[in-house]
């Protein structure tokens, strides 16, 4: 009901108040006084200091903080759901992953880092699945579509500055292993859909807690959203993304 306005620059400050819906009848005060501007600057800074971010943004330099957050979250109750643009790396057999990486131009350190990352993701998922359900939605890709849009190995969580592509045969083998993972883990729900909603984004939701939007292509970035209204907006959007209009989106 009560609206308040505060804008401050180096040379002026604008303060105002009004009742919602009656902006034209509000009172607004503009000052260029060198005596008054420091007061309004201090108020503006106090306002910023009291604010909470709508989301946390993680880039490569924040990788350790992101991993610590996800590790701690593994022990928090609640259903998990993901909308994936590629298959989850934790469902790939370790020996097959080693064979897969050997076919690509990677240094020994890079291969070891990927294997270590996959192992940590696998152990993390195993821990969650002991008590909670996880539902992954993955795309079903026809050979002709795969040829137009080759799939990437999902490594966004480790911020690797390389994109590692599957062949169609490798992707289908990983898909087979993902289905086997679902069969051996009762709390893991796998949904395969022909509606390839996103090509470059992965969406992870911990119901009632947070939602994360991850860009899978280089440069990698993750947005973790805690605000309830934004989380609800993402959930609502995921429903609408099943329409033909949204499937045409270049994302």
mmCIF file of C-alpha atoms in Angstrom:
data_model
loop_
_atom_site.group_PDB
_atom_site.id
_atom_site.type_symbol
_atom_site.label_atom_id
_atom_site.label_comp_id
_atom_site.label_asym_id
_atom_site.label_seq_id
_atom_site.Cartn_x
_atom_site.Cartn_y
_atom_site.Cartn_z
ATOM 1 C CA UNK A 1 0.000 0.000 0.000
ATOM 2 C CA UNK A 2 2.722 2.463 0.966
ATOM 3 C CA UNK A 3 5.276 3.154 -1.770
ATOM 4 C CA UNK A 4 8.651 4.757 -1.173
ATOM 5 C CA UNK A 5 11.178 5.986 -3.719
ATOM 6 C CA UNK A 6 14.862 6.720 -3.285
ATOM 7 C CA UNK A 7 17.287 7.518 -6.102
ATOM 8 C CA UNK A 8 20.768 8.851 -5.438
ATOM 9 C CA UNK A 9 23.589 9.965 -7.718
ATOM 10 C CA UNK A 10 26.763 11.926 -7.063
ATOM 11 C CA UNK A 11 25.044 15.235 -7.762
ATOM 12 C CA UNK A 12 21.420 14.772 -6.711
ATOM 13 C CA UNK A 13 18.957 12.738 -4.649
ATOM 14 C CA UNK A 14 15.289 12.051 -5.325
ATOM 15 C CA UNK A 15 13.034 10.895 -2.505
ATOM 16 C CA UNK A 16 9.317 10.268 -2.705
ATOM 17 C CA UNK A 17 6.250 8.596 -1.285
ATOM 18 C CA UNK A 18 2.831 7.645 -2.594
ATOM 19 C CA UNK A 19 -0.085 5.271 -2.124
ATOM 20 C CA UNK A 20 -0.225 2.350 -4.557
ATOM 21 C CA UNK A 21 -2.328 3.297 -7.561
ATOM 22 C CA UNK A 22 -2.093 7.037 -6.826
ATOM 23 C CA UNK A 23 1.417 7.872 -8.000
ATOM 24 C CA UNK A 24 0.413 11.241 -9.480
ATOM 25 C CA UNK A 25 -0.775 12.403 -6.062
ATOM 26 C CA UNK A 26 2.421 11.422 -4.298
ATOM 27 C CA UNK A 27 5.040 13.742 -2.873
ATOM 28 C CA UNK A 28 8.530 13.825 -4.422
ATOM 29 C CA UNK A 29 11.535 15.796 -3.253
ATOM 30 C CA UNK A 30 14.601 16.522 -5.422
ATOM 31 C CA UNK A 31 17.718 17.989 -3.865
ATOM 32 C CA UNK A 32 21.166 18.947 -5.088
ATOM 33 C CA UNK A 33 22.275 20.205 -1.696
ATOM 34 C CA UNK A 34 25.771 19.042 -0.751
ATOM 35 C CA UNK A 35 24.600 18.965 2.843
ATOM 36 C CA UNK A 36 21.606 16.679 2.170
ATOM 37 C CA UNK A 37 23.038 14.265 -0.426
ATOM 38 C CA UNK A 38 25.311 12.394 2.068
ATOM 39 C CA UNK A 39 22.215 11.636 4.192
ATOM 40 C CA UNK A 40 20.375 10.098 1.228
ATOM 41 C CA UNK A 41 23.503 8.219 0.135
ATOM 42 C CA UNK A 42 23.745 6.679 3.587
ATOM 43 C CA UNK A 43 20.065 5.663 3.479
ATOM 44 C CA UNK A 44 20.535 4.104 0.032
ATOM 45 C CA UNK A 45 23.540 2.092 1.236
ATOM 46 C CA UNK A 46 21.634 0.905 4.322
ATOM 47 C CA UNK A 47 18.828 -0.231 2.026
ATOM 48 C CA UNK A 48 21.289 -2.268 -0.069
ATOM 49 C CA UNK A 49 22.883 -3.723 3.068
ATOM 50 C CA UNK A 50 19.449 -4.949 4.201
ATOM 51 C CA UNK A 51 18.618 -6.601 0.862
ATOM 52 C CA UNK A 52 18.831 -10.317 0.046
ATOM 53 C CA UNK A 53 19.794 -11.558 -3.449
ATOM 54 C CA UNK A 54 17.056 -13.127 -5.569
ATOM 55 C CA UNK A 55 19.559 -15.767 -6.650
ATOM 56 C CA UNK A 56 23.135 -16.921 -6.145
ATOM 57 C CA UNK A 57 25.312 -16.889 -9.263
ATOM 58 C CA UNK A 58 28.195 -19.352 -9.549
ATOM 59 C CA UNK A 59 31.008 -19.102 -12.071
ATOM 60 C CA UNK A 60 34.273 -21.026 -12.260
ATOM 61 C CA UNK A 61 35.855 -19.021 -9.440
ATOM 62 C CA UNK A 62 32.956 -20.079 -7.149
ATOM 63 C CA UNK A 63 33.109 -23.807 -7.980
ATOM 64 C CA UNK A 64 34.171 -24.793 -4.453
ATOM 65 C CA UNK A 65 31.297 -22.847 -2.875
ATOM 66 C CA UNK A 66 28.772 -24.447 -5.240
ATOM 67 C CA UNK A 67 30.063 -27.962 -4.542
ATOM 68 C CA UNK A 68 29.958 -27.335 -0.790
ATOM 69 C CA UNK A 69 26.348 -26.145 -1.091
ATOM 70 C CA UNK A 70 25.297 -29.247 -3.072
ATOM 71 C CA UNK A 71 27.132 -31.571 -0.690
ATOM 72 C CA UNK A 72 25.392 -30.081 2.321
ATOM 73 C CA UNK A 73 22.039 -30.183 0.538
ATOM 74 C CA UNK A 74 22.354 -33.939 -0.039
ATOM 75 C CA UNK A 75 21.366 -34.457 3.618
ATOM 76 C CA UNK A 76 18.291 -32.209 3.372
ATOM 77 C CA UNK A 77 14.878 -33.832 2.971
ATOM 78 C CA UNK A 78 12.749 -33.231 -0.097
ATOM 79 C CA UNK A 79 12.018 -34.592 -3.546
ATOM 80 C CA UNK A 80 14.411 -33.667 -6.347
ATOM 81 C CA UNK A 81 13.422 -33.175 -9.967
ATOM 82 C CA UNK A 82 15.539 -32.304 -12.994
ATOM 83 C CA UNK A 83 14.850 -31.312 -16.584
ATOM 84 C CA UNK A 84 18.019 -32.292 -18.425
ATOM 85 C CA UNK A 85 19.328 -31.436 -21.866
ATOM 86 C CA UNK A 86 21.816 -34.317 -21.675
ATOM 87 C CA UNK A 87 22.181 -37.525 -19.701
ATOM 88 C CA UNK A 88 23.366 -37.325 -16.065
ATOM 89 C CA UNK A 89 26.975 -38.348 -15.686
ATOM 90 C CA UNK A 90 26.283 -40.261 -12.452
ATOM 91 C CA UNK A 91 24.436 -42.975 -14.405
ATOM 92 C CA UNK A 92 27.408 -43.815 -16.638
ATOM 93 C CA UNK A 93 29.414 -46.890 -15.725
ATOM 94 C CA UNK A 94 32.916 -45.978 -14.530
ATOM 95 C CA UNK A 95 34.712 -48.393 -16.873
ATOM 96 C CA UNK A 96 32.674 -47.175 -19.834
ATOM 97 C CA UNK A 97 33.431 -43.559 -18.935
ATOM 98 C CA UNK A 98 37.151 -44.347 -18.989
ATOM 99 C CA UNK A 99 36.785 -45.888 -22.465
ATOM 100 C CA UNK A 100 34.694 -42.926 -23.602
ATOM 101 C CA UNK A 101 37.264 -40.357 -22.433
ATOM 102 C CA UNK A 102 40.127 -42.285 -24.025
ATOM 103 C CA UNK A 103 38.597 -41.583 -27.436
ATOM 104 C CA UNK A 104 38.805 -37.824 -26.956
ATOM 105 C CA UNK A 105 41.710 -35.405 -26.981
ATOM 106 C CA UNK A 106 42.173 -34.866 -23.275
ATOM 107 C CA UNK A 107 45.207 -34.597 -21.042
ATOM 108 C CA UNK A 108 45.781 -37.169 -18.306
ATOM 109 C CA UNK A 109 44.902 -34.534 -15.700
ATOM 110 C CA UNK A 110 41.639 -33.706 -17.481
ATOM 111 C CA UNK A 111 40.642 -37.380 -17.695
ATOM 112 C CA UNK A 112 41.436 -37.917 -14.015
ATOM 113 C CA UNK A 113 39.480 -34.785 -13.057
ATOM 114 C CA UNK A 114 36.418 -35.937 -15.023
ATOM 115 C CA UNK A 115 36.567 -39.429 -13.507
ATOM 116 C CA UNK A 116 36.868 -37.932 -10.022
ATOM 117 C CA UNK A 117 33.960 -35.557 -10.699
ATOM 118 C CA UNK A 118 31.762 -38.397 -12.011
ATOM 119 C CA UNK A 119 32.611 -40.526 -8.978
ATOM 120 C CA UNK A 120 31.716 -37.711 -6.560
ATOM 121 C CA UNK A 121 28.396 -37.087 -8.368
ATOM 122 C CA UNK A 122 27.627 -40.813 -8.269
ATOM 123 C CA UNK A 123 28.328 -41.042 -4.531
ATOM 124 C CA UNK A 124 26.291 -37.897 -3.882
ATOM 125 C CA UNK A 125 23.303 -39.301 -5.782
ATOM 126 C CA UNK A 126 23.588 -42.644 -4.002
ATOM 127 C CA UNK A 127 23.436 -40.794 -0.684
ATOM 128 C CA UNK A 128 20.316 -38.842 -1.674
ATOM 129 C CA UNK A 129 18.563 -41.934 -3.028
ATOM 130 C CA UNK A 130 18.872 -43.711 0.316
ATOM 131 C CA UNK A 131 15.995 -41.645 1.689
ATOM 132 C CA UNK A 132 14.638 -39.357 -1.042
ATOM 133 C CA UNK A 133 13.230 -39.668 -4.569
ATOM 134 C CA UNK A 134 14.907 -38.151 -7.594
ATOM 135 C CA UNK A 135 13.080 -37.693 -10.888
ATOM 136 C CA UNK A 136 15.088 -36.972 -14.037
ATOM 137 C CA UNK A 137 13.487 -36.019 -17.325
ATOM 138 C CA UNK A 138 15.789 -36.750 -20.255
ATOM 139 C CA UNK A 139 15.367 -36.218 -24.006
ATOM 140 C CA UNK A 140 14.772 -38.998 -26.506
ATOM 141 C CA UNK A 141 16.836 -38.082 -29.552
ATOM 142 C CA UNK A 142 16.251 -39.540 -33.016
ATOM 143 C CA UNK A 143 19.368 -40.125 -35.175
ATOM 144 C CA UNK A 144 18.540 -37.282 -37.576
ATOM 145 C CA UNK A 145 18.016 -34.815 -34.727
ATOM 146 C CA UNK A 146 21.221 -35.978 -33.048
ATOM 147 C CA UNK A 147 23.099 -35.267 -36.283
ATOM 148 C CA UNK A 148 21.809 -31.685 -36.274
ATOM 149 C CA UNK A 149 22.290 -31.155 -32.542
ATOM 150 C CA UNK A 150 25.083 -33.395 -31.153
ATOM 151 C CA UNK A 151 24.857 -34.053 -27.422
ATOM 152 C CA UNK A 152 27.438 -33.015 -24.844
ATOM 153 C CA UNK A 153 28.721 -34.994 -21.898
ATOM 154 C CA UNK A 154 27.240 -33.200 -18.868
ATOM 155 C CA UNK A 155 30.210 -31.622 -17.071
ATOM 156 C CA UNK A 156 28.842 -28.191 -16.160
ATOM 157 C CA UNK A 157 29.325 -28.855 -12.441
ATOM 158 C CA UNK A 158 33.106 -29.043 -12.815
ATOM 159 C CA UNK A 159 33.406 -25.941 -15.045
ATOM 160 C CA UNK A 160 35.592 -27.720 -17.596
ATOM 161 C CA UNK A 161 36.440 -25.329 -20.411
ATOM 162 C CA UNK A 162 35.971 -28.055 -23.015
ATOM 163 C CA UNK A 163 32.923 -29.518 -24.702
ATOM 164 C CA UNK A 164 33.019 -33.304 -25.095
ATOM 165 C CA UNK A 165 30.539 -34.650 -27.631
ATOM 166 C CA UNK A 166 28.971 -38.104 -27.839
ATOM 167 C CA UNK A 167 28.643 -40.127 -30.993
ATOM 168 C CA UNK A 168 25.080 -41.379 -31.410
ATOM 169 C CA UNK A 169 26.176 -44.913 -30.461
ATOM 170 C CA UNK A 170 27.887 -43.624 -27.295
ATOM 171 C CA UNK A 171 24.819 -41.628 -26.337
ATOM 172 C CA UNK A 172 22.554 -44.654 -26.780
ATOM 173 C CA UNK A 173 24.894 -46.773 -24.659
ATOM 174 C CA UNK A 174 24.812 -44.170 -21.903
ATOM 175 C CA UNK A 175 21.012 -44.069 -22.199
ATOM 176 C CA UNK A 176 20.942 -47.845 -21.758
ATOM 177 C CA UNK A 177 23.085 -47.523 -18.627
ATOM 178 C CA UNK A 178 20.812 -44.774 -17.316
ATOM 179 C CA UNK A 179 17.802 -47.078 -17.637
ATOM 180 C CA UNK A 180 19.720 -49.808 -15.808
ATOM 181 C CA UNK A 181 20.527 -47.309 -13.041
ATOM 182 C CA UNK A 182 16.789 -46.621 -12.688
ATOM 183 C CA UNK A 183 16.035 -50.346 -12.474
ATOM 184 C CA UNK A 184 18.536 -50.872 -9.651
ATOM 185 C CA UNK A 185 17.558 -47.759 -7.650
ATOM 186 C CA UNK A 186 13.865 -47.779 -6.627
ATOM 187 C CA UNK A 187 13.911 -44.106 -5.589
ATOM 188 C CA UNK A 188 15.220 -42.995 -8.974
ATOM 189 C CA UNK A 189 12.503 -42.113 -11.507
ATOM 190 C CA UNK A 190 13.481 -41.746 -15.156
ATOM 191 C CA UNK A 191 11.193 -40.072 -17.675
ATOM 192 C CA UNK A 192 12.191 -40.061 -21.336
ATOM 193 C CA UNK A 193 10.425 -37.505 -23.493
ATOM 194 C CA UNK A 194 10.486 -36.559 -27.159
ATOM 195 C CA UNK A 195 9.823 -32.935 -26.174
ATOM 196 C CA UNK A 196 13.398 -31.660 -26.161
ATOM 197 C CA UNK A 197 12.592 -28.520 -24.173
ATOM 198 C CA UNK A 198 16.138 -27.183 -23.785
ATOM 199 C CA UNK A 199 19.339 -27.745 -25.723
ATOM 200 C CA UNK A 200 21.804 -25.820 -23.578
ATOM 201 C CA UNK A 201 20.174 -25.632 -20.144
ATOM 202 C CA UNK A 202 19.708 -28.010 -17.239
ATOM 203 C CA UNK A 203 17.123 -27.297 -14.533
ATOM 204 C CA UNK A 204 17.362 -28.851 -11.077
ATOM 205 C CA UNK A 205 14.647 -28.439 -8.444
ATOM 206 C CA UNK A 206 14.750 -29.369 -4.772
ATOM 207 C CA UNK A 207 11.072 -28.960 -3.961
ATOM 208 C CA UNK A 208 10.402 -26.282 -1.359
ATOM 209 C CA UNK A 209 14.098 -25.389 -1.125
ATOM 210 C CA UNK A 210 15.691 -24.085 -4.308
ATOM 211 C CA UNK A 211 15.895 -24.305 -8.077
ATOM 212 C CA UNK A 212 19.058 -24.215 -10.157
ATOM 213 C CA UNK A 213 19.371 -23.250 -13.801
ATOM 214 C CA UNK A 214 22.677 -24.365 -15.317
ATOM 215 C CA UNK A 215 24.119 -23.474 -18.686
ATOM 216 C CA UNK A 216 25.689 -26.639 -20.053
ATOM 217 C CA UNK A 217 27.819 -25.071 -22.780
ATOM 218 C CA UNK A 218 31.061 -23.145 -22.278
ATOM 219 C CA UNK A 219 31.272 -20.688 -20.558
ATOM 220 C CA UNK A 220 29.379 -22.484 -17.783
ATOM 221 C CA UNK A 221 27.289 -20.587 -15.239
ATOM 222 C CA UNK A 222 24.797 -21.686 -12.562
ATOM 223 C CA UNK A 223 21.918 -19.694 -11.055
ATOM 224 C CA UNK A 224 20.605 -21.000 -7.706
ATOM 225 C CA UNK A 225 17.223 -19.484 -6.859
ATOM 226 C CA UNK A 226 15.884 -19.550 -3.303
ATOM 227 C CA UNK A 227 13.091 -16.956 -3.536
ATOM 228 C CA UNK A 228 9.700 -18.756 -3.269
ATOM 229 C CA UNK A 229 7.979 -16.692 -5.975
ATOM 230 C CA UNK A 230 10.808 -17.231 -8.451
ATOM 231 C CA UNK A 231 10.856 -20.963 -7.675
ATOM 232 C CA UNK A 232 7.128 -21.121 -8.311
ATOM 233 C CA UNK A 233 7.560 -19.182 -11.559
ATOM 234 C CA UNK A 234 10.103 -21.759 -12.778
ATOM 235 C CA UNK A 235 7.773 -24.626 -11.828
ATOM 236 C CA UNK A 236 4.897 -22.971 -13.696
ATOM 237 C CA UNK A 237 7.085 -22.292 -16.732
ATOM 238 C CA UNK A 238 8.133 -25.933 -16.902
ATOM 239 C CA UNK A 239 4.478 -26.856 -17.389
ATOM 240 C CA UNK A 240 4.027 -24.363 -20.203
ATOM 241 C CA UNK A 241 7.266 -25.510 -21.877
ATOM 242 C CA UNK A 242 5.419 -28.651 -22.946
ATOM 243 C CA UNK A 243 3.610 -26.631 -25.615
ATOM 244 C CA UNK A 244 4.772 -26.620 -29.229
ATOM 245 C CA UNK A 245 5.451 -22.889 -29.006
ATOM 246 C CA UNK A 246 7.999 -23.304 -26.239
ATOM 247 C CA UNK A 247 9.652 -26.305 -27.888
ATOM 248 C CA UNK A 248 10.577 -23.942 -30.710
ATOM 249 C CA UNK A 249 12.659 -21.873 -28.292
ATOM 250 C CA UNK A 250 16.381 -21.870 -29.293
ATOM 251 C CA UNK A 251 17.354 -22.689 -25.688
#
